[in-house]
mmCIF file of C-alpha atoms and ligand atoms in Angstrom:
data_model
loop_
_atom_site.group_PDB
_atom_site.id
_atom_site.type_symbol
_atom_site.label_atom_id
_atom_site.label_comp_id
_atom_site.label_asym_id
_atom_site.label_seq_id
_atom_site.Cartn_x
_atom_site.Cartn_y
_atom_site.Cartn_z
ATOM 1 C CA UNK A 9 0.003 -0.013 0.002
ATOM 2 C CA UNK A 10 2.950 2.355 0.610
ATOM 3 C CA UNK A 11 3.737 2.424 -3.128
ATOM 4 C CA UNK A 12 0.084 2.823 -4.061
ATOM 5 C CA UNK A 13 -0.124 5.917 -1.853
ATOM 6 C CA UNK A 14 3.181 7.334 -2.987
ATOM 7 C CA UNK A 15 2.286 7.112 -6.699
ATOM 8 C CA UNK A 16 -1.389 8.044 -6.383
ATOM 9 C CA UNK A 17 -1.928 11.296 -8.339
ATOM 10 C CA UNK A 18 -2.716 13.986 -5.746
ATOM 11 C CA UNK A 19 -4.132 17.510 -5.578
ATOM 12 C CA UNK A 20 -3.291 19.829 -2.703
ATOM 13 C CA UNK A 21 -5.788 22.539 -1.681
ATOM 14 C CA UNK A 22 -4.590 23.658 1.747
ATOM 15 C CA UNK A 23 -0.935 24.609 1.863
ATOM 16 C CA UNK A 24 0.606 27.741 3.375
ATOM 17 C CA UNK A 25 3.763 28.504 1.404
ATOM 18 C CA UNK A 26 5.328 30.009 4.531
ATOM 19 C CA UNK A 27 4.641 26.682 6.226
ATOM 20 C CA UNK A 28 6.969 24.867 3.800
ATOM 21 C CA UNK A 29 10.037 26.645 5.184
ATOM 22 C CA UNK A 30 12.222 23.735 6.202
ATOM 23 C CA UNK A 31 14.707 24.325 9.068
ATOM 24 C CA UNK A 32 17.645 23.914 6.635
ATOM 25 C CA UNK A 33 16.353 26.696 4.345
ATOM 26 C CA UNK A 34 15.437 28.876 7.366
ATOM 27 C CA UNK A 35 18.978 28.538 8.614
ATOM 28 C CA UNK A 36 20.480 29.272 5.183
ATOM 29 C CA UNK A 37 18.289 32.364 4.615
ATOM 30 C CA UNK A 38 18.992 33.678 8.106
ATOM 31 C CA UNK A 39 22.689 33.639 7.229
ATOM 32 C CA UNK A 40 22.195 34.991 3.702
ATOM 33 C CA UNK A 41 20.039 37.908 4.907
ATOM 34 C CA UNK A 42 21.809 38.569 8.199
ATOM 35 C CA UNK A 43 18.665 37.896 10.234
ATOM 36 C CA UNK A 44 19.339 36.642 13.743
ATOM 37 C CA UNK A 45 17.340 33.577 14.855
ATOM 38 C CA UNK A 46 17.552 32.008 18.312
ATOM 39 C CA UNK A 47 18.908 28.666 17.010
ATOM 40 C CA UNK A 48 22.401 27.291 16.323
ATOM 41 C CA UNK A 49 21.440 24.578 13.844
ATOM 42 C CA UNK A 50 18.535 23.189 11.773
ATOM 43 C CA UNK A 51 18.276 20.324 14.304
ATOM 44 C CA UNK A 52 17.733 22.805 17.097
ATOM 45 C CA UNK A 53 14.989 24.516 15.057
ATOM 46 C CA UNK A 54 13.296 21.164 14.526
ATOM 47 C CA UNK A 55 13.404 20.364 18.237
ATOM 48 C CA UNK A 56 11.540 23.591 18.994
ATOM 49 C CA UNK A 57 8.507 22.383 17.043
ATOM 50 C CA UNK A 58 6.398 21.128 19.934
ATOM 51 C CA UNK A 59 3.021 22.801 19.972
ATOM 52 C CA UNK A 60 0.183 22.932 22.498
ATOM 53 C CA UNK A 61 -2.376 24.577 20.251
ATOM 54 C CA UNK A 62 -2.795 26.768 17.154
ATOM 55 C CA UNK A 63 -1.448 29.930 18.815
ATOM 56 C CA UNK A 64 1.738 28.309 20.127
ATOM 57 C CA UNK A 65 2.452 27.214 16.536
ATOM 58 C CA UNK A 66 1.572 30.587 14.958
ATOM 59 C CA UNK A 67 4.012 32.414 17.273
ATOM 60 C CA UNK A 68 6.927 30.268 16.043
ATOM 61 C CA UNK A 69 5.682 30.278 12.425
ATOM 62 C CA UNK A 70 5.523 34.073 12.140
ATOM 63 C CA UNK A 71 9.006 34.330 13.696
ATOM 64 C CA UNK A 72 10.339 31.804 11.156
ATOM 65 C CA UNK A 73 8.948 33.814 8.223
ATOM 66 C CA UNK A 74 11.199 36.759 9.201
ATOM 67 C CA UNK A 75 14.125 35.243 7.245
ATOM 68 C CA UNK A 76 12.226 35.771 3.986
ATOM 69 C CA UNK A 77 13.356 39.114 2.625
ATOM 70 C CA UNK A 78 14.259 39.073 -1.084
ATOM 71 C CA UNK A 79 12.302 37.935 -4.122
ATOM 72 C CA UNK A 80 14.841 35.119 -4.518
ATOM 73 C CA UNK A 81 13.921 33.846 -0.985
ATOM 74 C CA UNK A 82 10.267 33.504 -1.963
ATOM 75 C CA UNK A 83 11.296 31.830 -5.166
ATOM 76 C CA UNK A 84 13.582 29.336 -3.342
ATOM 77 C CA UNK A 85 10.856 28.573 -0.788
ATOM 78 C CA UNK A 86 8.283 27.856 -3.483
ATOM 79 C CA UNK A 87 10.656 25.893 -5.679
ATOM 80 C CA UNK A 88 11.609 23.568 -2.782
ATOM 81 C CA UNK A 89 7.952 22.906 -2.142
ATOM 82 C CA UNK A 90 7.318 22.094 -5.792
ATOM 83 C CA UNK A 91 10.158 19.549 -5.731
ATOM 84 C CA UNK A 92 8.362 17.880 -2.770
ATOM 85 C CA UNK A 93 5.205 17.900 -4.842
ATOM 86 C CA UNK A 94 7.018 16.077 -7.623
ATOM 87 C CA UNK A 95 8.224 13.396 -5.179
ATOM 88 C CA UNK A 96 4.666 12.905 -3.870
ATOM 89 C CA UNK A 97 3.067 12.970 -7.342
ATOM 90 C CA UNK A 98 1.073 16.135 -6.581
ATOM 91 C CA UNK A 99 -0.184 17.109 -10.033
ATOM 92 C CA UNK A 100 -1.961 20.311 -9.029
ATOM 93 C CA UNK A 101 -1.645 22.599 -5.996
ATOM 94 C CA UNK A 102 -3.546 25.664 -4.725
ATOM 95 C CA UNK A 103 -1.203 27.638 -2.489
ATOM 96 C CA UNK A 104 -1.974 30.125 0.283
ATOM 97 C CA UNK A 105 0.268 33.075 0.931
ATOM 98 C CA UNK A 106 0.002 35.581 3.802
ATOM 99 C CA UNK A 107 1.107 38.971 2.380
ATOM 100 C CA UNK A 108 0.541 40.779 5.696
ATOM 101 C CA UNK A 109 3.218 38.634 7.413
ATOM 102 C CA UNK A 110 5.677 40.258 5.036
ATOM 103 C CA UNK A 111 4.304 43.711 4.209
ATOM 104 C CA UNK A 112 4.084 44.462 7.958
ATOM 105 C CA UNK A 113 7.889 43.997 8.059
ATOM 106 C CA UNK A 114 8.465 46.372 5.167
ATOM 107 C CA UNK A 115 8.685 43.760 2.394
ATOM 108 C CA UNK A 116 6.847 44.877 -0.753
ATOM 109 C CA UNK A 117 3.774 42.911 -1.874
ATOM 110 C CA UNK A 118 5.361 42.791 -5.292
ATOM 111 C CA UNK A 119 8.514 41.088 -3.960
ATOM 112 C CA UNK A 120 6.448 38.333 -2.345
ATOM 113 C CA UNK A 121 4.157 37.632 -5.288
ATOM 114 C CA UNK A 122 6.838 37.864 -7.949
ATOM 115 C CA UNK A 123 9.090 35.349 -6.136
ATOM 116 C CA UNK A 124 6.251 32.876 -5.650
ATOM 117 C CA UNK A 125 4.752 33.158 -9.086
ATOM 118 C CA UNK A 126 8.047 32.846 -10.978
ATOM 119 C CA UNK A 127 8.676 29.522 -9.201
ATOM 120 C CA UNK A 128 5.105 28.383 -9.981
ATOM 121 C CA UNK A 129 5.575 29.206 -13.657
ATOM 122 C CA UNK A 130 8.791 27.182 -13.743
ATOM 123 C CA UNK A 131 7.027 24.334 -11.881
ATOM 124 C CA UNK A 132 4.345 24.203 -14.542
ATOM 125 C CA UNK A 133 6.917 24.282 -17.340
ATOM 126 C CA UNK A 134 9.574 21.945 -15.999
ATOM 127 C CA UNK A 135 7.693 19.665 -13.571
ATOM 128 C CA UNK A 136 4.245 19.685 -15.174
ATOM 129 C CA UNK A 137 2.644 20.755 -11.900
ATOM 130 C CA UNK A 138 -0.287 23.173 -12.371
ATOM 131 C CA UNK A 139 -1.085 25.679 -9.603
ATOM 132 C CA UNK A 140 -3.253 28.521 -8.344
ATOM 133 C CA UNK A 141 -2.554 31.170 -5.721
ATOM 134 C CA UNK A 142 -4.849 32.156 -2.829
ATOM 135 C CA UNK A 143 -4.256 35.297 -0.778
ATOM 136 C CA UNK A 144 -5.046 34.829 2.915
ATOM 137 C CA UNK A 145 -5.924 37.681 5.285
ATOM 138 C CA UNK A 146 -4.596 37.328 8.841
ATOM 139 C CA UNK A 147 -7.767 37.307 10.968
ATOM 140 C CA UNK A 148 -6.004 38.534 14.152
ATOM 141 C CA UNK A 149 -5.379 41.865 12.362
ATOM 142 C CA UNK A 150 -7.984 44.575 11.755
ATOM 143 C CA UNK A 151 -10.599 44.648 9.022
ATOM 144 C CA UNK A 152 -8.988 47.889 7.741
ATOM 145 C CA UNK A 153 -5.650 46.079 7.245
ATOM 146 C CA UNK A 154 -7.349 43.349 5.229
ATOM 147 C CA UNK A 155 -9.044 45.987 3.066
ATOM 148 C CA UNK A 156 -5.651 47.599 2.405
ATOM 149 C CA UNK A 157 -4.189 44.231 1.474
ATOM 150 C CA UNK A 158 -7.071 43.614 -0.905
ATOM 151 C CA UNK A 159 -6.308 46.951 -2.587
ATOM 152 C CA UNK A 160 -2.690 45.899 -3.003
ATOM 153 C CA UNK A 161 -3.805 42.662 -4.636
ATOM 154 C CA UNK A 162 -5.979 44.274 -7.299
ATOM 155 C CA UNK A 163 -3.161 44.810 -9.857
ATOM 156 C CA UNK A 164 -2.356 41.071 -9.515
ATOM 157 C CA UNK A 165 -5.889 39.803 -10.120
ATOM 158 C CA UNK A 166 -4.669 37.607 -12.969
ATOM 159 C CA UNK A 167 -2.333 35.776 -10.617
ATOM 160 C CA UNK A 168 -4.678 35.318 -7.610
ATOM 161 C CA UNK A 169 -7.727 33.065 -7.922
ATOM 162 C CA UNK A 170 -9.223 33.478 -4.466
ATOM 163 C CA UNK A 171 -8.918 35.090 -1.049
ATOM 164 C CA UNK A 172 -8.930 33.184 2.231
ATOM 165 C CA UNK A 173 -8.827 33.745 5.985
ATOM 166 C CA UNK A 174 -6.247 32.224 8.349
ATOM 167 C CA UNK A 175 -4.357 32.716 11.664
ATOM 168 C CA UNK A 176 -6.010 32.709 15.136
ATOM 169 C CA UNK A 177 -9.585 31.448 14.787
ATOM 170 C CA UNK A 178 -10.703 31.915 18.370
ATOM 171 C CA UNK A 179 -11.952 35.447 18.974
ATOM 172 C CA UNK A 180 -11.841 36.363 15.258
ATOM 173 C CA UNK A 181 -15.035 34.963 13.695
ATOM 174 C CA UNK A 182 -15.941 35.195 9.973
ATOM 175 C CA UNK A 183 -18.306 38.142 10.535
ATOM 176 C CA UNK A 184 -15.255 40.372 11.279
ATOM 177 C CA UNK A 185 -14.357 40.044 7.552
ATOM 178 C CA UNK A 186 -17.807 39.998 5.927
ATOM 179 C CA UNK A 187 -17.279 43.384 4.220
ATOM 180 C CA UNK A 188 -13.768 42.513 3.025
ATOM 181 C CA UNK A 189 -15.033 39.302 1.463
ATOM 182 C CA UNK A 190 -18.021 41.094 -0.116
ATOM 183 C CA UNK A 191 -15.597 43.457 -1.804
ATOM 184 C CA UNK A 192 -13.321 40.590 -2.890
ATOM 185 C CA UNK A 193 -16.308 38.778 -4.421
ATOM 186 C CA UNK A 194 -17.314 41.982 -6.248
ATOM 187 C CA UNK A 195 -13.784 42.180 -7.627
ATOM 188 C CA UNK A 196 -14.126 38.654 -9.015
ATOM 189 C CA UNK A 197 -12.141 36.619 -6.487
ATOM 190 C CA UNK A 198 -13.423 33.287 -5.244
ATOM 191 C CA UNK A 199 -13.403 32.846 -1.410
ATOM 192 C CA UNK A 200 -12.335 30.216 1.106
ATOM 193 C CA UNK A 201 -11.830 30.410 4.871
ATOM 194 C CA UNK A 202 -10.290 28.471 7.763
ATOM 195 C CA UNK A 203 -13.236 27.543 9.997
ATOM 196 C CA UNK A 204 -13.963 24.809 12.532
ATOM 197 C CA UNK A 205 -10.295 24.002 13.179
ATOM 198 C CA UNK A 206 -10.086 25.341 16.758
ATOM 199 C CA UNK A 207 -13.206 27.474 16.504
ATOM 200 C CA UNK A 208 -16.811 26.260 16.828
ATOM 201 C CA UNK A 209 -19.001 24.715 14.140
ATOM 202 C CA UNK A 210 -20.880 28.058 13.973
ATOM 203 C CA UNK A 211 -17.809 29.516 12.239
ATOM 204 C CA UNK A 212 -18.345 27.031 9.413
ATOM 205 C CA UNK A 213 -21.975 28.164 9.027
ATOM 206 C CA UNK A 214 -20.899 31.810 9.091
ATOM 207 C CA UNK A 215 -18.126 31.263 6.561
ATOM 208 C CA UNK A 216 -20.694 29.718 4.193
ATOM 209 C CA UNK A 217 -23.282 32.421 4.690
ATOM 210 C CA UNK A 218 -21.334 35.604 5.365
ATOM 211 C CA UNK A 219 -18.225 34.930 3.288
ATOM 212 C CA UNK A 220 -19.809 32.858 0.496
ATOM 213 C CA UNK A 221 -16.898 30.412 0.563
ATOM 214 C CA UNK A 222 -16.400 27.716 -2.060
ATOM 215 C CA UNK A 223 -14.551 25.512 0.389
ATOM 216 C CA UNK A 224 -14.014 25.261 4.155
ATOM 217 C CA UNK A 225 -10.385 24.931 5.273
ATOM 218 C CA UNK A 226 -10.216 22.311 8.045
ATOM 219 C CA UNK A 227 -13.919 22.184 9.064
ATOM 220 C CA UNK A 228 -13.418 19.087 11.230
ATOM 221 C CA UNK A 229 -15.436 20.514 14.114
ATOM 222 C CA UNK A 230 -18.563 20.252 11.910
ATOM 223 C CA UNK A 231 -19.140 16.914 13.721
ATOM 224 C CA UNK A 232 -20.338 18.880 16.736
ATOM 225 C CA UNK A 233 -23.413 20.054 14.742
ATOM 226 C CA UNK A 234 -25.336 17.136 13.142
ATOM 227 C CA UNK A 235 -27.591 19.441 11.084
ATOM 228 C CA UNK A 236 -24.529 21.159 9.670
ATOM 229 C CA UNK A 237 -23.041 17.805 8.687
ATOM 230 C CA UNK A 238 -26.276 17.023 6.823
ATOM 231 C CA UNK A 239 -26.021 20.334 4.997
ATOM 232 C CA UNK A 240 -22.342 19.785 4.063
ATOM 233 C CA UNK A 241 -23.302 16.389 2.595
ATOM 234 C CA UNK A 242 -26.276 17.843 0.697
ATOM 235 C CA UNK A 243 -24.349 20.791 -0.707
ATOM 236 C CA UNK A 244 -21.141 18.760 -1.181
ATOM 237 C CA UNK A 245 -19.130 21.568 0.406
ATOM 238 C CA UNK A 246 -15.440 20.598 0.214
ATOM 239 C CA UNK A 247 -13.494 20.416 3.488
ATOM 240 C CA UNK A 248 -9.711 20.712 3.112
ATOM 241 C CA UNK A 249 -8.681 18.538 6.060
ATOM 242 C CA UNK A 250 -5.046 18.498 7.312
ATOM 243 C CA UNK A 251 -4.563 15.306 9.377
ATOM 244 C CA UNK A 252 -0.944 15.661 10.618
ATOM 245 C CA UNK A 253 -1.598 19.336 11.426
ATOM 246 C CA UNK A 254 -4.656 18.421 13.483
ATOM 247 C CA UNK A 255 -2.587 16.007 15.602
ATOM 248 C CA UNK A 256 0.379 18.385 16.041
ATOM 249 C CA UNK A 257 -1.967 21.226 17.090
ATOM 250 C CA UNK A 258 -3.982 18.848 19.304
ATOM 251 C CA UNK A 259 -7.335 19.226 17.565
ATOM 252 C CA UNK A 260 -7.485 15.389 17.988
ATOM 253 C CA UNK A 261 -5.406 13.425 20.528
ATOM 254 C CA UNK A 262 -4.290 10.711 18.097
ATOM 255 C CA UNK A 263 -4.833 9.892 14.397
ATOM 256 C CA UNK A 264 -7.043 6.998 15.485
ATOM 257 C CA UNK A 265 -9.417 9.620 16.952
ATOM 258 C CA UNK A 266 -9.520 11.697 13.742
ATOM 259 C CA UNK A 267 -12.939 12.003 12.101
ATOM 260 C CA UNK A 268 -11.826 12.155 8.447
ATOM 261 C CA UNK A 269 -12.673 8.506 7.684
ATOM 262 C CA UNK A 270 -16.101 8.822 9.283
ATOM 263 C CA UNK A 271 -16.821 12.032 7.328
ATOM 264 C CA UNK A 272 -15.669 10.444 4.083
ATOM 265 C CA UNK A 273 -17.855 7.322 4.683
ATOM 266 C CA UNK A 274 -20.848 9.551 5.375
ATOM 267 C CA UNK A 275 -20.372 11.171 1.958
ATOM 268 C CA UNK A 276 -18.786 14.544 2.786
ATOM 269 C CA UNK A 277 -16.438 15.981 0.157
ATOM 270 C CA UNK A 278 -13.345 15.697 2.377
ATOM 271 C CA UNK A 279 -9.814 16.039 1.053
ATOM 272 C CA UNK A 280 -6.316 15.450 2.499
ATOM 273 C CA UNK A 281 -3.774 18.319 2.692
ATOM 274 C CA UNK A 282 -0.533 19.159 4.432
ATOM 275 C CA UNK A 283 -1.170 22.731 5.805
ATOM 276 C CA UNK A 284 2.360 23.595 7.064
ATOM 277 C CA UNK A 285 4.382 20.513 6.249
ATOM 278 C CA UNK A 286 7.771 21.802 7.454
ATOM 279 C CA UNK A 287 6.294 22.317 10.892
ATOM 280 C CA UNK A 288 3.959 19.332 11.163
ATOM 281 C CA UNK A 289 6.268 16.564 10.019
ATOM 282 C CA UNK A 290 4.927 15.620 6.646
ATOM 283 C CA UNK A 291 3.941 16.427 3.068
ATOM 284 C CA UNK A 292 1.046 14.956 1.081
ATOM 285 C CA UNK A 293 2.213 11.319 0.961
ATOM 286 C CA UNK A 294 2.951 11.363 4.704
ATOM 287 C CA UNK A 295 -0.559 12.654 5.415
ATOM 288 C CA UNK A 296 -2.185 9.959 3.268
ATOM 289 C CA UNK A 297 0.027 7.294 4.928
ATOM 290 C CA UNK A 298 -0.752 8.462 8.462
ATOM 291 C CA UNK A 299 -4.500 8.410 7.840
ATOM 292 C CA UNK A 300 -4.362 5.066 6.067
ATOM 293 C CA UNK A 301 -2.376 3.475 8.872
ATOM 294 C CA UNK A 302 -4.571 4.766 11.688
ATOM 295 C CA UNK A 303 -7.978 4.432 10.021
ATOM 296 C CA UNK A 304 -7.501 1.583 7.515
ATOM 297 C CA UNK A 305 -8.718 3.276 4.381
ATOM 298 C CA UNK A 306 -9.127 1.125 1.297
ATOM 299 C CA UNK A 307 -7.472 1.865 -2.048
ATOM 300 C CA UNK A 308 -10.826 3.006 -3.351
ATOM 301 C CA UNK A 309 -11.278 5.415 -0.411
ATOM 302 C CA UNK A 310 -7.767 6.826 -0.867
ATOM 303 C CA UNK A 311 -8.467 7.417 -4.566
ATOM 304 C CA UNK A 312 -11.806 8.982 -3.651
ATOM 305 C CA UNK A 313 -10.019 11.529 -1.405
ATOM 306 C CA UNK A 314 -7.887 12.497 -4.377
ATOM 307 C CA UNK A 315 -10.905 12.741 -6.710
ATOM 308 C CA UNK A 316 -12.665 14.905 -4.131
ATOM 309 C CA UNK A 317 -9.731 17.316 -4.223
ATOM 310 C CA UNK A 318 -9.839 17.555 -8.036
ATOM 311 C CA UNK A 319 -13.534 18.283 -7.940
ATOM 312 C CA UNK A 320 -13.051 20.930 -5.201
ATOM 313 C CA UNK A 321 -10.187 22.657 -7.057
ATOM 314 C CA UNK A 322 -10.395 25.913 -8.991
ATOM 315 C CA UNK A 323 -9.406 24.479 -12.388
ATOM 316 C CA UNK A 324 -11.487 24.173 -15.588
ATOM 317 C CA UNK A 325 -14.117 21.442 -16.014
ATOM 318 C CA UNK A 326 -11.976 19.844 -18.762
ATOM 319 C CA UNK A 327 -8.854 19.773 -16.550
ATOM 320 C CA UNK A 328 -10.975 18.244 -13.779
ATOM 321 C CA UNK A 329 -12.295 15.537 -16.054
ATOM 322 C CA UNK A 330 -8.780 14.650 -17.194
ATOM 323 C CA UNK A 331 -7.412 14.437 -13.661
ATOM 324 C CA UNK A 332 -10.362 12.411 -12.338
ATOM 325 C CA UNK A 333 -9.983 9.819 -15.088
ATOM 326 C CA UNK A 334 -6.219 9.699 -14.445
ATOM 327 C CA UNK A 335 -6.887 8.884 -10.764
ATOM 328 C CA UNK A 336 -9.532 6.177 -11.377
ATOM 329 C CA UNK A 337 -7.370 4.681 -14.125
ATOM 330 C CA UNK A 338 -4.490 4.493 -11.673
ATOM 331 C CA UNK A 339 -6.697 2.877 -9.022
ATOM 332 C CA UNK A 340 -8.282 0.377 -11.378
ATOM 333 C CA UNK A 341 -4.972 -0.744 -12.828
ATOM 334 C CA UNK A 342 -2.817 -0.852 -9.734
HETATM 335 N N1 LIG B 16 -1.676 29.639 9.249
HETATM 336 C C1 LIG B 16 -0.861 28.670 8.898
HETATM 337 N N2 LIG B 16 -1.345 27.490 9.265
HETATM 338 C C2 LIG B 16 -2.548 27.711 9.856
HETATM 339 C C3 LIG B 16 -3.541 26.915 10.454
HETATM 340 N N3 LIG B 16 -3.450 25.584 10.503
HETATM 341 N N4 LIG B 16 -4.622 27.538 10.961
HETATM 342 C C4 LIG B 16 -4.751 28.840 10.921
HETATM 343 N N5 LIG B 16 -3.831 29.637 10.385
HETATM 344 C C5 LIG B 16 -2.742 29.104 9.840
HETATM 345 ZN ZN1 LIG B 17 -4.125 26.238 7.228
#
């Protein structure tokens, strides 16, 4: 089954590019850019990755991002991630970036987006990996800051398919950004939002109603609201679930307690994603393996998770059809 999972064609829909910063690259960029970090080696950085909850992770994650200064740094970060995609047979990826994490430190929006998109272009050309970019607003910051960021994004509309919402969920509900998302929708962006990761099921309802999202990022706490689960099944709302992240951030105690298999078997459009793989100990294949080992998914169910991701992606109907047949063909002939 290890080889089946490794070679299964995959689509990633929940990946923070800043969360792919491996300790080795962090260490290298800190030196290259003369940024001081409180670690003497990549091993020491790795040892510091013990988290109690979402906030304890975010504190370390925002600190780590401070080594990213030049366009080349964003390029290197993205290119390293794409090489991991190639290893895991990820054929399409939709990547989040958090401009405010960088613009608040004086890095130009343009520097960030140019570095990321030039690597994505090369990834499409040389590795055959297609991609889309999703701008996330940091929900712990003010509505006015998100509106400013949206303004900065307008000249790059052709490079950004959607806007999203991430960072500290508790205390920062979807309604805080209803007007920002309304404007983003008016400007032609699609919308997604992190909801029901650490926050209550009500945040999932509000993201659907107030932010008009096409997908819910995480969404695993939907199980606390049976009527909401029924609605998610009926409407086939995609959930971008991140299994290893959920264990590292203690959303579930162990993988055996994770609800992804139950949600899949009930007919929800769940998908598997890696979130912040450099911090949570695994990329796409590792996430599929961990879920398979703990919850005994069949080959058919693993392929279904991949097909769900294709159907939930922001690519053309023709590209979806091609990818779906590729996955079933792989499953049928393995
Ligand atoms: N930013 C990066 N990873 C995140 C997560 N899992 N939840 C919220 N914000 C994030
Ligand atoms: Zn996330």
